[in-house]
Every structure is written in C-alpha cells, then in structure tokens.
Amino acid sequence: MASSSHRRPRPERRTRRVPVVTVVAVAAVALVVSLVVAFRPDGGSETGADGGARTVEPAAGSGVSGPPTPTGTTGSPSPKPKPSTASPSATAGRASTPAATPAGRSGSSSGRSAAPAARTASGAAPSAGRIAPGTAYRGVATSYDVGNGDGACSYGPTSDVMTAAMNTADYETSKACGAYVLVRAGSGASITVRITNECPAPCEAGQLDLSQQAFAKLAPLSAGRIPVTWSLLSPATSDTVSIRYKTGSTQYWCGIQAIGHRNPLARLEVRTSAGWTRLARTDYNYFLSEQGNGCGGALRLTDIYGEQLTVEGIAVRANVVQSTRVQFARH
C-alpha cells in the first residue's frame, strides 16, 4: 500500500478575473493597427530583396501567331514537285546559327536540324511569314544543277539561272516562291536569286541550294558548302504580275497561280456571292478552288506587306499565262 506521502493533493483552481477595461483597451489597439495596415499606400505589395516594396504583376502571355498557311488537295492530278539535288560536301564551313527555323526539296549534305535564325533587324510586315522583310538570316549555301529551270514552284522551264531552292520550313508551303533573296558570302561577294524550288531534307534550316551558276559567283563549286547570310529583297522590276490557271481547270474546279510578283504573295482570294474567299495554297504553288467558287471571276492578290491588287477579266484558260498589267509596290 502506497504511503500517503507519495500522493500530492490537486492544486485548487482559482479563476483570475481580468478587468473589463483592460479587454476593451486591447481590442481598440488591435482595431487601430488593422486599419493602419489596410490603408497603407503599398498595402498590396511584396517586399523586395533591398527592403523596398515591389508590386506583383501577372506575367504576359505569349500568344500572337501569324496567319496559318492553308494547304489543299487538288481535284486533278497535281504536278510532281521537282526537287533539286544539292552537291554533298564532307567539310566546308557550316554556319553556327543557321537561319529561320527549318528543315528542308532539293537534297544537301547534312540532315541535322538547325537553331532558329539570327535576326539582325526587326520590321515584320503585316502578312510576312517565316521570311520577314528587314531581317538577315544566317545559313549555308550549296549548289545543284537546275536543268531546264523548272522546280517545285511550278513556274515551268526558264533560261534564268540566277535561282535557288529554299529549305522546306522557310519554303513554307510555297510561300517563298517568287521571293527575291540577296545572298552574301564571307568573302564579301553577293548575288540576288529568285526562289523557284524547294530543298528538302537533308537541307537544313537557313540553307539555300543555289543554281551552280549562282553559287560560282560566291565561291568555287569545289567548295561544296559555304556559310552565307541572306535577306529578302523588294527589287526594281519592269515585270507585271501574270495569272495562270492550272491544267484541268474549269468553272467547276480550278487552280490559280500568280507569276512575276515583286514581293512574296501572302494570299489569293476570289470574289464570290458571299464576298472575297481565300483559297487554299498548295506546296506546288497553286491556289485551289475545289468547288469552282470564283473560277473565272475577279481575283484579289495580297503581298506580305499587306498591299492588295484586284484583277478583273482573267478567263479560265488552262495553262495559259495571262498578264494583269499590275504590280506590287517596291519596299
């Protein structure tokens, strides 16, 4: 049996009374403090590392994207795009930062994907695609035998040999077709070429596959592959825009092509009962009206600078080049 000395009596609870006046005073102080904090000028800010206040702002969204480049399927057999075949080179200088973001229908040496373009100036036009005016791109140049001058842009045979094939991504579903490009080599030599073809993989981002005649003005053909910079031109020209309807075109289905435009073409529209209707663009550089809407009617052409040309009276005459006597302004 435990000794009574091991047990301690429970202490008696005593209630301590706090004067009412004290409680009221504490509540009043708390109220004053909360009002001061609420009405501080910087009440919604965070404190920075330097002890000063900084306002927290939401991050801006990225989301502006250019107009999509439409594609379409033809209701009649489409011409097989004519790829160029770049001469492969085992060595030769490859640009450290190739151009515009791409991968390329002409065939060149390296199949590695490249980094985005190095842009030295801004100035994107309203309807510019991947190749923007006022922008310099770095890449490589290779060469190929252009043969009769025909290519993926479906312009047909030509005696003009100062031409080039654009890598697939910058070709952008034929949006580069007809573009004039100034190309500069590290030696200081430069040439102007017109894009008439597409250079597929293994062409890299920023790569231009030049005609052998054009390449020879920059470096010996034996160089195979050289680093270059290039940019879009809006050249002086006495040519006017022409229109050609694709073989097989009728009032019920047609493919329409613009030829000889000074600046790259952003879109082609036909006038219908519902107003202007934008046609889908193919990678062989024709705009298709699958249901025949607008075939033989008024056309509206828009270049990458946003200038519009309206053309009337172009009848559906398959595979015939018809002049419009109009041209886009020089920039």
Coordinates of C-alpha atoms in Angstrom, one line a residue, residues 92-278:
A92 CA 33.1 23.2 -95.6
G93 CA 32.0 25.9 -93.3
R94 CA 28.7 25.5 -91.7
A95 CA 27.1 28.5 -90.0
S96 CA 27.0 28.3 -86.3
T97 CA 23.5 29.7 -86.2
P98 CA 21.5 28.7 -89.3
A99 CA 18.5 30.7 -90.3
A100 CA 14.8 30.9 -89.9
T101 CA 13.7 27.6 -88.1
P102 CA 13.5 24.9 -90.7
A103 CA 14.5 21.7 -92.3
G104 CA 14.4 21.4 -96.0
R105 CA 13.1 19.6 -101.6
S106 CA 16.5 19.7 -103.0
G107 CA 18.8 17.4 -101.0
S108 CA 22.0 18.5 -99.4
S109 CA 24.7 17.1 -97.2
S110 CA 23.7 17.4 -93.6
G111 CA 20.4 16.2 -92.1
R112 CA 20.9 17.8 -88.8
S113 CA 18.2 20.2 -87.6
A114 CA 19.3 23.8 -87.0
A115 CA 18.8 26.5 -84.5
P116 CA 16.4 29.4 -85.1
A117 CA 17.5 32.3 -87.3
A118 CA 19.7 35.1 -86.1
R119 CA 17.8 38.2 -86.8
T120 CA 19.7 41.5 -87.1
A121 CA 16.7 43.7 -87.7
S122 CA 13.0 43.9 -87.0
G123 CA 10.4 45.0 -89.4
A124 CA 8.0 42.2 -90.0
A125 CA 5.4 43.1 -92.5
P126 CA 1.6 42.6 -91.8
S127 CA 1.4 39.3 -93.7
A128 CA 5.0 38.2 -93.5
G129 CA 5.6 34.5 -92.9
R130 CA 8.9 32.9 -91.8
I131 CA 10.9 35.1 -94.1
A132 CA 10.4 38.6 -92.9
P133 CA 11.5 41.8 -94.6
G134 CA 14.3 43.8 -92.8
T135 CA 15.7 40.6 -91.3
A136 CA 19.1 39.0 -92.0
Y137 CA 19.4 35.2 -91.7
R138 CA 22.5 33.0 -91.4
G139 CA 22.8 29.6 -93.0
V140 CA 24.7 27.7 -95.6
A141 CA 24.7 27.6 -99.4
T142 CA 25.1 24.5 -101.5
S143 CA 24.5 24.1 -105.3
Y144 CA 22.6 21.9 -107.7
D145 CA 22.1 21.5 -111.4
V146 CA 18.9 23.4 -112.2
G147 CA 18.4 21.6 -115.6
N148 CA 15.7 23.4 -117.5
G149 CA 15.0 25.7 -114.6
D150 CA 11.7 24.2 -113.6
G151 CA 11.1 23.5 -109.9
A152 CA 8.7 22.9 -107.1
C153 CA 7.1 26.3 -107.6
S154 CA 5.7 25.1 -110.9
Y155 CA 6.9 28.2 -112.9
G156 CA 8.0 26.0 -115.7
P157 CA 11.2 25.9 -117.7
T158 CA 13.3 29.1 -117.8
S159 CA 16.6 30.4 -119.1
D160 CA 17.1 32.4 -115.9
V161 CA 19.8 30.6 -113.9
M162 CA 20.1 33.0 -111.0
T163 CA 17.7 30.9 -109.0
A164 CA 17.7 28.9 -105.7
A165 CA 15.8 26.3 -103.8
M166 CA 14.6 27.2 -100.3
N167 CA 14.7 24.7 -97.4
T168 CA 11.3 23.2 -96.6
A169 CA 10.5 25.1 -93.5
D170 CA 11.3 28.5 -95.0
Y171 CA 9.7 27.4 -98.2
E172 CA 6.5 27.3 -96.1
T173 CA 4.1 25.5 -98.4
S174 CA 5.3 27.6 -101.4
K175 CA 5.0 30.9 -99.6
A176 CA 8.7 31.6 -100.5
C177 CA 8.0 31.0 -104.2
G178 CA 9.0 34.0 -106.3
A179 CA 10.8 35.8 -103.5
Y180 CA 14.0 37.6 -104.4
V181 CA 16.8 37.0 -101.9
L182 CA 20.1 38.8 -101.5
V183 CA 22.9 36.3 -100.6
R184 CA 26.3 37.3 -99.2
A185 CA 29.3 35.1 -98.7
G186 CA 32.0 35.6 -96.1
S187 CA 34.3 36.8 -98.9
G188 CA 32.1 39.8 -99.4
A189 CA 30.7 38.6 -102.7
S190 CA 27.0 38.8 -103.1
I191 CA 24.3 37.7 -105.6
T192 CA 20.5 38.1 -106.0
V193 CA 18.5 35.0 -106.7
R194 CA 14.8 34.2 -107.1
I195 CA 13.3 31.2 -105.3
T196 CA 11.8 28.7 -107.8
N197 CA 12.3 25.4 -106.0
E198 CA 12.2 23.6 -102.7
C199 CA 15.2 22.0 -101.0
P200 CA 14.0 19.0 -98.8
A201 CA 15.9 17.1 -96.1
P202 CA 18.8 16.9 -95.6
C203 CA 18.7 20.6 -96.3
E204 CA 18.9 22.4 -93.0
A205 CA 17.3 25.5 -91.5
G206 CA 18.5 28.6 -93.3
Q207 CA 20.0 26.7 -96.2
L208 CA 19.8 27.9 -99.8
D209 CA 20.5 25.4 -102.6
L210 CA 21.8 27.7 -105.3
S211 CA 22.0 27.0 -109.0
Q212 CA 25.6 26.1 -109.9
Q213 CA 25.8 29.4 -111.9
A214 CA 24.8 31.4 -108.8
F215 CA 27.0 29.5 -106.4
A216 CA 30.0 30.1 -108.7
K217 CA 29.7 33.8 -108.2
L218 CA 30.2 33.4 -104.4
A219 CA 32.8 30.6 -104.3
P220 CA 34.3 27.8 -106.5
L221 CA 31.9 24.9 -106.9
S222 CA 34.6 22.7 -105.3
A223 CA 33.9 24.4 -102.0
G224 CA 30.6 22.5 -101.9
R225 CA 29.2 24.2 -98.9
I226 CA 29.8 27.7 -97.6
P227 CA 28.4 29.9 -94.8
V228 CA 26.2 32.8 -96.0
T229 CA 23.8 35.4 -94.8
W230 CA 20.7 36.2 -96.8
S231 CA 17.7 38.6 -96.7
L232 CA 14.6 39.3 -98.6
L233 CA 14.6 41.9 -101.4
S234 CA 11.8 44.0 -103.0
P235 CA 13.6 44.6 -106.3
A236 CA 13.2 47.1 -109.1
T237 CA 11.5 45.3 -112.0
S238 CA 9.7 46.1 -115.2
D239 CA 7.6 42.9 -115.0
T240 CA 4.0 42.8 -114.1
V241 CA 2.0 40.1 -112.4
S242 CA 0.6 37.3 -114.5
I243 CA -2.1 34.7 -113.8
R244 CA -2.1 31.1 -114.9
Y245 CA -5.0 28.6 -114.4
K246 CA -3.8 25.0 -113.8
T247 CA -4.2 22.3 -116.3
G248 CA -7.7 20.8 -115.9
S249 CA -9.2 24.0 -114.6
T250 CA -12.9 24.7 -115.4
Q251 CA -15.7 26.8 -113.9
Y252 CA -16.3 23.8 -111.6
W253 CA -12.8 23.3 -110.3
C254 CA -9.7 25.4 -110.7
G255 CA -6.2 26.0 -109.6
I256 CA -4.8 29.5 -109.8
Q257 CA -1.2 30.7 -109.8
A258 CA 0.4 34.2 -109.7
I259 CA 3.7 34.7 -111.6
G260 CA 6.1 37.6 -111.7
H261 CA 5.1 39.3 -108.4
R262 CA 7.8 41.6 -107.0
N263 CA 7.1 40.7 -103.4
P264 CA 6.2 37.3 -101.9
L265 CA 2.5 36.5 -102.2
A266 CA 0.7 36.1 -98.9
R267 CA -2.8 35.1 -100.2
L268 CA -5.0 34.9 -103.2
E269 CA -8.8 35.4 -103.0
V270 CA -11.7 35.0 -105.4
R271 CA -14.9 37.1 -105.4
T272 CA -18.0 35.0 -104.8
S273 CA -21.6 35.8 -103.9
A274 CA -20.5 35.7 -100.3
G275 CA -17.7 38.2 -100.8
W276 CA -13.9 37.6 -101.0
T277 CA -13.0 34.0 -100.4
R278 CA -9.4 33.0 -99.6

